[in-house]
mmCIF file of C-alpha atoms and ligand atoms in Angstrom:
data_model
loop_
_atom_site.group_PDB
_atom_site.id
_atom_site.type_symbol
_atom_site.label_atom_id
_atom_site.label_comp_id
_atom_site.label_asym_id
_atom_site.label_seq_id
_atom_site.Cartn_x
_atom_site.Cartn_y
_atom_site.Cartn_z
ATOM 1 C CA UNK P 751 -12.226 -4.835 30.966
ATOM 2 C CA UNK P 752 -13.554 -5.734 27.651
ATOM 3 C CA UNK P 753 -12.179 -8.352 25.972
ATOM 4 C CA UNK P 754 -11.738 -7.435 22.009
ATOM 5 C CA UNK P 755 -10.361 -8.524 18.747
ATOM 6 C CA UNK P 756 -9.411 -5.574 16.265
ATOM 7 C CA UNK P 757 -9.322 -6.555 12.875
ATOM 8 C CA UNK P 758 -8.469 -3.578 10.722
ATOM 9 C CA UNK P 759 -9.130 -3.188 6.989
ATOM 10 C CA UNK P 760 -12.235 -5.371 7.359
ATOM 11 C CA UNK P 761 -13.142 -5.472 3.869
ATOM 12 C CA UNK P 762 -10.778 -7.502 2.520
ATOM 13 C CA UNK P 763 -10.733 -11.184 1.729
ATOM 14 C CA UNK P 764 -8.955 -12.793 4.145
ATOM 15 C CA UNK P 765 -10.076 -9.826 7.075
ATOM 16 C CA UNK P 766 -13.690 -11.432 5.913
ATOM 17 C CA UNK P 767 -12.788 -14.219 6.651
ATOM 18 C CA UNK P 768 -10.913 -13.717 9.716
ATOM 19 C CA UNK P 769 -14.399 -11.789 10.849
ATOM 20 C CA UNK P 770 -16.542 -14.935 10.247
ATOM 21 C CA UNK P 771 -13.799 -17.520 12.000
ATOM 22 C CA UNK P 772 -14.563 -14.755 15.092
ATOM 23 C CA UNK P 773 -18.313 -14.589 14.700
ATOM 24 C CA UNK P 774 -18.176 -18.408 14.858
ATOM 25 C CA UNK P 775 -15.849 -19.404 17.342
ATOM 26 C CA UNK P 776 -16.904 -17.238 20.058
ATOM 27 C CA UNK P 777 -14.253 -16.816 21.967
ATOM 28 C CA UNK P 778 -14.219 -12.925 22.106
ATOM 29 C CA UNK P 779 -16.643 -10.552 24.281
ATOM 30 C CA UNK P 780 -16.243 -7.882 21.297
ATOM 31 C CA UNK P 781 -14.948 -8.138 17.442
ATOM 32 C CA UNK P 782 -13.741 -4.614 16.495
ATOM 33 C CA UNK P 783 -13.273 -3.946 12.890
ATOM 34 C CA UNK P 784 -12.152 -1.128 10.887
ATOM 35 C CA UNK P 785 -12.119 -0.652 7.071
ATOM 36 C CA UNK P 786 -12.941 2.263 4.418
ATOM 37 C CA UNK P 787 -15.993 0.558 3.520
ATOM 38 C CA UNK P 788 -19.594 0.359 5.701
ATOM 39 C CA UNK P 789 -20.468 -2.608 7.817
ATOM 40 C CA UNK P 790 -22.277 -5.879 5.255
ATOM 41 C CA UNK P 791 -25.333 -6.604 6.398
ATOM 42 C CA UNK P 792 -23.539 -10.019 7.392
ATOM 43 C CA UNK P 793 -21.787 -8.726 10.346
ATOM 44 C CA UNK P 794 -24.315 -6.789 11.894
ATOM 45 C CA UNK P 795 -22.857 -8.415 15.632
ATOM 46 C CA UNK P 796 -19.412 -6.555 14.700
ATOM 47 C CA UNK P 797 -18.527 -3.103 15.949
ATOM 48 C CA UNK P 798 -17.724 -1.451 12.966
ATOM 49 C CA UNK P 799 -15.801 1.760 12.485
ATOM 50 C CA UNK P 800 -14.902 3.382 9.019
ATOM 51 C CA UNK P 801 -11.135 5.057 8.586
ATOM 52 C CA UNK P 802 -9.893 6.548 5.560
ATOM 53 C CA UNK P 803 -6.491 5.844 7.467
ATOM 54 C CA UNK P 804 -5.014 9.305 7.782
ATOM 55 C CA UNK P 805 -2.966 9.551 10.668
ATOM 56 C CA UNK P 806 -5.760 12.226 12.794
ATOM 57 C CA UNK P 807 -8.446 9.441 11.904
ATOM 58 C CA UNK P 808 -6.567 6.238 13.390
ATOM 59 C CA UNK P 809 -5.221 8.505 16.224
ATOM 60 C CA UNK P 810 -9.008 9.017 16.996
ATOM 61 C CA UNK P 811 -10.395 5.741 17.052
ATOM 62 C CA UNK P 812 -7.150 4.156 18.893
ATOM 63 C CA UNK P 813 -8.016 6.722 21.670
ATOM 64 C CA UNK P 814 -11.599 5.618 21.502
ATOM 65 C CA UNK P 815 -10.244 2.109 21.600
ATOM 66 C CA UNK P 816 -8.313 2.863 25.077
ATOM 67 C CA UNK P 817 -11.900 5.492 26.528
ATOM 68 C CA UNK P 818 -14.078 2.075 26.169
ATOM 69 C CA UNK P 819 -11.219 0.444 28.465
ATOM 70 C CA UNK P 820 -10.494 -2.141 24.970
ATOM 71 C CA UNK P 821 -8.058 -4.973 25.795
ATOM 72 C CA UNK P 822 -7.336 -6.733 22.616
ATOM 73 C CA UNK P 823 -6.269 -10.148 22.684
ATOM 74 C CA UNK P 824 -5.581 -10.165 18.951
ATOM 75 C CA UNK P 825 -4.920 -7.689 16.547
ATOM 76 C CA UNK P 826 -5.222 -8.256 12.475
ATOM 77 C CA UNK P 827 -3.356 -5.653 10.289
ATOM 78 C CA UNK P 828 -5.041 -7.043 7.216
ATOM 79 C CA UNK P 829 -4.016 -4.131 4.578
ATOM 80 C CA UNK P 830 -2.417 -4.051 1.632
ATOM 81 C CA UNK P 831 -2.524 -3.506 -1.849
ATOM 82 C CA UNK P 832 -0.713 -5.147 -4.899
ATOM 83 C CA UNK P 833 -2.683 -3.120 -7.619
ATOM 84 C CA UNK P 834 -5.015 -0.973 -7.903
ATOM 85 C CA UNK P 835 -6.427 1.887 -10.043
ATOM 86 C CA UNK P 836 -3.364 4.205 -9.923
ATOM 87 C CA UNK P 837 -0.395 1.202 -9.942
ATOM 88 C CA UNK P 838 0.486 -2.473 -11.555
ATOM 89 C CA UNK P 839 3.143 -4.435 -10.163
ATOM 90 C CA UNK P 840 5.919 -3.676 -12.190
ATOM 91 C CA UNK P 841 7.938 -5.947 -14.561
ATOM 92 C CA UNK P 842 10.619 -3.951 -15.716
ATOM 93 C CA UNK P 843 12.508 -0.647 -14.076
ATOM 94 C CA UNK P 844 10.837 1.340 -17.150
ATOM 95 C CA UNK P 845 7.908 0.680 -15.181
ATOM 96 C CA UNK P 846 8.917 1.793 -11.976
ATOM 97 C CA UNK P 847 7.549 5.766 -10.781
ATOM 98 C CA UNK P 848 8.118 7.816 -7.853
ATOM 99 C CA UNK P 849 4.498 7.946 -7.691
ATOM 100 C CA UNK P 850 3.529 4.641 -7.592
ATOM 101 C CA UNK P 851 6.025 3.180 -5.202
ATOM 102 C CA UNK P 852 5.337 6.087 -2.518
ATOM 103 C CA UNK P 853 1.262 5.006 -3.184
ATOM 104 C CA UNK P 854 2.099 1.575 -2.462
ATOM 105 C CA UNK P 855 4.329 2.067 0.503
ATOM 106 C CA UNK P 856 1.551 4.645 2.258
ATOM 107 C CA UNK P 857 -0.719 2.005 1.801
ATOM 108 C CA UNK P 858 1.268 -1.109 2.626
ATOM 109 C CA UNK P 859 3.691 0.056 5.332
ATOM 110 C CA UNK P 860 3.024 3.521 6.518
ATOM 111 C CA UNK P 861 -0.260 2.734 7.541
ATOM 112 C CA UNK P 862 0.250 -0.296 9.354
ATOM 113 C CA UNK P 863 2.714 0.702 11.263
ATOM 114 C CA UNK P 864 0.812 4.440 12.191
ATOM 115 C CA UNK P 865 -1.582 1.980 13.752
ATOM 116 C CA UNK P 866 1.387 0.155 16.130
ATOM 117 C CA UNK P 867 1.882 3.727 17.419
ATOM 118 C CA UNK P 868 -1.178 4.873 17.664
ATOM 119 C CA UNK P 869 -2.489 1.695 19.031
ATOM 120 C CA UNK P 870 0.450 1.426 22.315
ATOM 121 C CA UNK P 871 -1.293 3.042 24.710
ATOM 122 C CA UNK P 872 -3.803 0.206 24.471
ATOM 123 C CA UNK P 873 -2.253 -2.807 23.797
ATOM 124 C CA UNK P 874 0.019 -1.776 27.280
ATOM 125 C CA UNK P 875 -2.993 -3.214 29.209
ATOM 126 C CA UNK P 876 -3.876 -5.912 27.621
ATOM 127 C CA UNK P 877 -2.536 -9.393 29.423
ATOM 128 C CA UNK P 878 -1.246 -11.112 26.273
ATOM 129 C CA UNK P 879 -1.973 -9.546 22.804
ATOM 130 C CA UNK P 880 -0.884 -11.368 19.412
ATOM 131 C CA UNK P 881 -0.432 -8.849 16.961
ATOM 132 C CA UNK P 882 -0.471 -10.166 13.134
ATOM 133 C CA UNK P 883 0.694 -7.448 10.708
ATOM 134 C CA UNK P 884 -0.163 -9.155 6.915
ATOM 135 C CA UNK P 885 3.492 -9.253 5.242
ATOM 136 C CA UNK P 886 4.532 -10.971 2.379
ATOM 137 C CA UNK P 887 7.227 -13.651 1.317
ATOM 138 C CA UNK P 888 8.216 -11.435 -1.596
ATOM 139 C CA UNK P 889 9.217 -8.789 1.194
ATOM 140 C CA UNK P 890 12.125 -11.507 1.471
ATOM 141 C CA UNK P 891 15.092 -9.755 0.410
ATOM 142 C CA UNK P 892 17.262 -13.434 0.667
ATOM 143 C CA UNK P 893 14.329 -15.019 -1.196
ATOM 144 C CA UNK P 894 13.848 -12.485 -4.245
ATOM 145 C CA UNK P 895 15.097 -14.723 -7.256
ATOM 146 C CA UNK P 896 12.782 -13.421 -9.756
ATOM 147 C CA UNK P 897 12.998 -9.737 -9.513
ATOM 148 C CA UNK P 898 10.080 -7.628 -10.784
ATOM 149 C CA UNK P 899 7.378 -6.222 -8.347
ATOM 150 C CA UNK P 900 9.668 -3.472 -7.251
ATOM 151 C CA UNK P 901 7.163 -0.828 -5.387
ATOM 152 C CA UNK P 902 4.937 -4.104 -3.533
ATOM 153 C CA UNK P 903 8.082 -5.999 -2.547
ATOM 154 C CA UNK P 904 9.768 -2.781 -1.017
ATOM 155 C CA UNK P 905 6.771 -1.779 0.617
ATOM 156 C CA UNK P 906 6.420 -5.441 2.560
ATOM 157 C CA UNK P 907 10.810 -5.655 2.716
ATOM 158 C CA UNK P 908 10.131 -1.765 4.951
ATOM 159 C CA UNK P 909 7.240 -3.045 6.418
ATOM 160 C CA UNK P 910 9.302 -5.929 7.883
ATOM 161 C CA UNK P 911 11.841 -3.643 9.458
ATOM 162 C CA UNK P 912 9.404 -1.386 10.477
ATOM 163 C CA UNK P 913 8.213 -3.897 12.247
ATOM 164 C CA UNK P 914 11.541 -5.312 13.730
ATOM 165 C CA UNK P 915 12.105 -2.108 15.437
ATOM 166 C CA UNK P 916 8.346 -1.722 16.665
ATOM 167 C CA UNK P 917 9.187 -5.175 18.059
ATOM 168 C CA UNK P 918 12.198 -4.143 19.960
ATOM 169 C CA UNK P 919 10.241 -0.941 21.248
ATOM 170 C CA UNK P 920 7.590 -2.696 22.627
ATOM 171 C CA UNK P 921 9.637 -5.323 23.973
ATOM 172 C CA UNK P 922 10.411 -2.731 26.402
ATOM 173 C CA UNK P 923 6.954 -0.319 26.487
ATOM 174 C CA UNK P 924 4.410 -3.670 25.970
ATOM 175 C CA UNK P 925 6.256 -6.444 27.053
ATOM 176 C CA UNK P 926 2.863 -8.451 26.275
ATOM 177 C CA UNK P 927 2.233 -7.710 22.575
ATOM 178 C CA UNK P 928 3.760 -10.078 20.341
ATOM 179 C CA UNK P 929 4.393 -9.779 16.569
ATOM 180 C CA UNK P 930 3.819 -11.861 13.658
ATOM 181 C CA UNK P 931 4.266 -10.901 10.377
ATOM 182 C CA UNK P 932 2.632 -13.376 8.281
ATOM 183 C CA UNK P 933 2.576 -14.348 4.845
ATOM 184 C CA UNK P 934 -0.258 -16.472 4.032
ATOM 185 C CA UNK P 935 0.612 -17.612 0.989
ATOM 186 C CA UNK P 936 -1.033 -16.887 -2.143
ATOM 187 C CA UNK P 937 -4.357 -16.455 -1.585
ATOM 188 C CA UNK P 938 -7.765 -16.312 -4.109
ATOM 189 C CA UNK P 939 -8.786 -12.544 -3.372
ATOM 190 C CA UNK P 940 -8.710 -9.308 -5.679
ATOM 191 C CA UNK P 941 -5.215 -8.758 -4.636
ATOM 192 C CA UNK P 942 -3.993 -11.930 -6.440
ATOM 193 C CA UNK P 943 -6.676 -12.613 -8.932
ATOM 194 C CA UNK P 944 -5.293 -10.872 -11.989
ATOM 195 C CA UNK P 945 -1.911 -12.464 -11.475
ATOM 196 C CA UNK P 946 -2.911 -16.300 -9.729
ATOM 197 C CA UNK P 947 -4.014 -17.747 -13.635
ATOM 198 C CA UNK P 948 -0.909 -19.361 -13.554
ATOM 199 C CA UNK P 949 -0.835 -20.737 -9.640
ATOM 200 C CA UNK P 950 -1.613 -24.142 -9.328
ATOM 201 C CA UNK P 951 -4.816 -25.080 -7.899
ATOM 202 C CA UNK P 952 -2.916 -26.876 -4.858
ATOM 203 C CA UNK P 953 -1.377 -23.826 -4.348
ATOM 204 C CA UNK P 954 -4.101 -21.323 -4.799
ATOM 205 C CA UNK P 955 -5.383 -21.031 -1.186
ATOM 206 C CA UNK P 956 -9.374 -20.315 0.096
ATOM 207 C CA UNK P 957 -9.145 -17.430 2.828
ATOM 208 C CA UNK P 958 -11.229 -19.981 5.266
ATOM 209 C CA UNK P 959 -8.261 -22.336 4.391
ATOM 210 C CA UNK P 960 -5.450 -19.569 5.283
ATOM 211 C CA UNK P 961 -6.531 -18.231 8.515
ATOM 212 C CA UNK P 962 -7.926 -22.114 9.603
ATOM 213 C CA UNK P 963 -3.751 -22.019 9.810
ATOM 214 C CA UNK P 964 -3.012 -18.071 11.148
ATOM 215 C CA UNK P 965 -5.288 -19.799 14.417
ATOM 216 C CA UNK P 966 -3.600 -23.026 14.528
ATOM 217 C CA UNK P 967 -0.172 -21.286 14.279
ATOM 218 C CA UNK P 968 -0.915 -18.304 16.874
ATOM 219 C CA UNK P 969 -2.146 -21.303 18.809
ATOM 220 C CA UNK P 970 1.250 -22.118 19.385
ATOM 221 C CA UNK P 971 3.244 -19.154 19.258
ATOM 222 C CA UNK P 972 6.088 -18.079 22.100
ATOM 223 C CA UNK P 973 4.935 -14.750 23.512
ATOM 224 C CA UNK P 974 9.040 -14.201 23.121
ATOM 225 C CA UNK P 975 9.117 -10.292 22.509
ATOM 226 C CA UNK P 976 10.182 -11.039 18.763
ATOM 227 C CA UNK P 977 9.209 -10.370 15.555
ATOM 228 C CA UNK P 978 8.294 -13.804 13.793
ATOM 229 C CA UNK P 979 8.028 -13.696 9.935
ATOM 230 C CA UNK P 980 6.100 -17.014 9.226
ATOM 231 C CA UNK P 981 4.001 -18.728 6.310
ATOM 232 C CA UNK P 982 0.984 -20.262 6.492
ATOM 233 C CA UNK P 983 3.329 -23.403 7.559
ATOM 234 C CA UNK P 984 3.973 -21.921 10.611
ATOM 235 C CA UNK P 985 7.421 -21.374 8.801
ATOM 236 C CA UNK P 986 10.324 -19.190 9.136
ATOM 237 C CA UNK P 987 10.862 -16.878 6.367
ATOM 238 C CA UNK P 988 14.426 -15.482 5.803
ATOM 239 C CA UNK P 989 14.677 -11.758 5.905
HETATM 240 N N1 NAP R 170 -3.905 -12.657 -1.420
HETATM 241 C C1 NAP R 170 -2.621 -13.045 -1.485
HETATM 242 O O1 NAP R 170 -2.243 -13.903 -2.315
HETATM 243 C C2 NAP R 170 -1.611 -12.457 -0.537
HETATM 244 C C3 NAP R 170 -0.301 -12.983 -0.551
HETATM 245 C C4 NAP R 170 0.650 -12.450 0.315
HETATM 246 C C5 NAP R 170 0.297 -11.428 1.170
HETATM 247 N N2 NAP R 170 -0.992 -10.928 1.153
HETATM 248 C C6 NAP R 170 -1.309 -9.813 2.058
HETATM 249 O O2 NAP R 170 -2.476 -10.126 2.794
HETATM 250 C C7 NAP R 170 -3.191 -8.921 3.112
HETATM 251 C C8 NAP R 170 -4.669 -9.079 2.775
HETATM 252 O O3 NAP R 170 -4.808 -9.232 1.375
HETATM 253 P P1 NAP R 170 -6.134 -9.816 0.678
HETATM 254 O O4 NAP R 170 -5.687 -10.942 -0.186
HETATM 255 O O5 NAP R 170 -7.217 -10.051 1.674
HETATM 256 O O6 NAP R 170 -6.503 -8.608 -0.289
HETATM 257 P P2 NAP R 170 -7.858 -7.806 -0.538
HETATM 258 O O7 NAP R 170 -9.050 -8.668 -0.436
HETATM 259 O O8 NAP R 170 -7.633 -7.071 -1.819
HETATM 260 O O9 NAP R 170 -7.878 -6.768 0.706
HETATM 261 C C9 NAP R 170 -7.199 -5.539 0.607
HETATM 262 C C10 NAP R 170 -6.964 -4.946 1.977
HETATM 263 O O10 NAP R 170 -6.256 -3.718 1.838
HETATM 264 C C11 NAP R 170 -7.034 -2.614 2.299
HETATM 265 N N3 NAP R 170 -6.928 -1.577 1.265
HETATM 266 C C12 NAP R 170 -7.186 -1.697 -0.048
HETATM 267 N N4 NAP R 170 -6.963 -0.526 -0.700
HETATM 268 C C13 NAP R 170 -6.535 0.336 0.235
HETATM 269 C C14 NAP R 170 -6.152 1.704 0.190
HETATM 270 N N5 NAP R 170 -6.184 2.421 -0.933
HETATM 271 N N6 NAP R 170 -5.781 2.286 1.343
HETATM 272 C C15 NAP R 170 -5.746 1.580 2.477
HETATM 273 N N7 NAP R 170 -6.113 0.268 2.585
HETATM 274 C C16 NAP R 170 -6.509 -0.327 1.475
HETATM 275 C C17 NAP R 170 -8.450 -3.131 2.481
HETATM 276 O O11 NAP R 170 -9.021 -2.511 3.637
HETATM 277 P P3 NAP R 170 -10.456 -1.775 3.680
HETATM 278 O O12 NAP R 170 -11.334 -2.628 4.501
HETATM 279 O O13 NAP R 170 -10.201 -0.469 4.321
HETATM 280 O O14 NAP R 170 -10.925 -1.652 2.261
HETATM 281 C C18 NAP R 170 -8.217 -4.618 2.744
HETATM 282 O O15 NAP R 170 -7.913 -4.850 4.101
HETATM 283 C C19 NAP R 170 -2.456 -7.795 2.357
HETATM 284 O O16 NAP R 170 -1.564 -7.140 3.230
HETATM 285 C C20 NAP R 170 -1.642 -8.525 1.315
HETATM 286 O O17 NAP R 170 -0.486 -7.819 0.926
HETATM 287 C C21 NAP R 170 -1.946 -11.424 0.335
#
């Protein structure tokens, strides 16, 4: 069997750099990305597949996945969206629309988890697979002090439960999957830029610098059938 890494939603920051931490460690036969967008130039050694992430399409290419006899020994969930041009996080409930917090949770927690189904049948046979679904800290329904960002915090809160429950299920169906959701902190990429003026630069993080920690932490991490929810620490998160 091949040995893989699936990183899906490629194009994003921190799936970039996830990509190039593969490309230069070496560790994997096969880096298997999928995103909306075409393959850069950069990563012509990458197996690339585009998804517009409709249910048929990541049906298609998880059964590809299991045809070519995959094994993944890590998966990257890297989407998500905080704004974009249909929604703004909000600030105020006069903000808040049907519309925009059913776009956000398609995007944010729908789709991930459409992949955890679709994606079973192949993660059964892999040996040890560490799964890391991108989450957020403002998911945190203990830690929400401020308020505000109704439609991206409910999106990562569901996403978290979501998760929980895939967790259980393939405690039993893949006992050797395990699941991180990870918050890595707030990170310089279009997803933050418009809101990070105010971040301090100590606490603005590179995407090399972020997933230089995702490794070091899934380094260490108990294949324990649970659902963590960790920082870029390495850090519990409250629920
Ligand atoms: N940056 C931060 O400060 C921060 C903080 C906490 C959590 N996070 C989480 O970390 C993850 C990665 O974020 P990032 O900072 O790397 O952001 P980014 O550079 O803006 O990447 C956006 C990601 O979302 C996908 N995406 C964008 N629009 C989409 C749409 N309409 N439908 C489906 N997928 C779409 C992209 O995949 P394609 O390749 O298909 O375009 C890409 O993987 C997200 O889940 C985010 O919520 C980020």
């Amino acid at each position: 069997m091949k040995s893989s890494v699936l990183v899906i939603g490629g194009s994003g920051q921190i799936a970039q750099a996830i990509i190039a931490k593969l490309l230069s460690d070496l560790t994997a036969d096969s880096i298997v990305v999928v995103s909306r967008s075409p393959r850069p130039d950069s990563f012509s050694d990458v197996v690339w597949y585009q998804s517009e992430y409709d249910e048929a399409s990541i049906g298609k290419l998880s059964m590809q996945f299991y045809d070519q006899q995959r094994s993944f020994e890590k998966v990257f969930i890297c989407i998500g969206i905080l704004h974009d041009d249909e929604v703004k996080p909000e600030k105020r409930l006069e903000q808040l629309t049907a519309a925009a917090i059913s776009h956000v949770i398609n995007i944010n927690t729908i789709t991930p988890v459409l992949w955890l189904k679709h994606l079973l049948p192949v993660l059964k046979r892999s040996d040890l697979c560490q799964v890391t679904i991108f989450s957020a800290r403002v998911g945190s329904i203990q830690d929400n002090q401020m308020g505000g960002w109704y439609s991206y915090r409910a999106s990562k809160a569901a996403l978290n439960t979501l998760l929980k429950s895939t967790a259980i299920e393939y405690g039993r169906r893949a006992q050797h999957v395990k699941l991180l959701a990870f918050h890595p902190g707030t990170t310089d990429s279009p997803l933050s830029r418009p809101y990070s003026a105010n971040v301090p630069n100590d606490k603005l993080f590179s995407p090399d610098f972020v997933v230089d920690r995702l490794f070091a932490i899934l380094k260490t991490l108990p294949n324990d059938g649970e659902l963590s929810f960790l920082d870029w620490q390495g850090q519990p998160i409250q629920w």
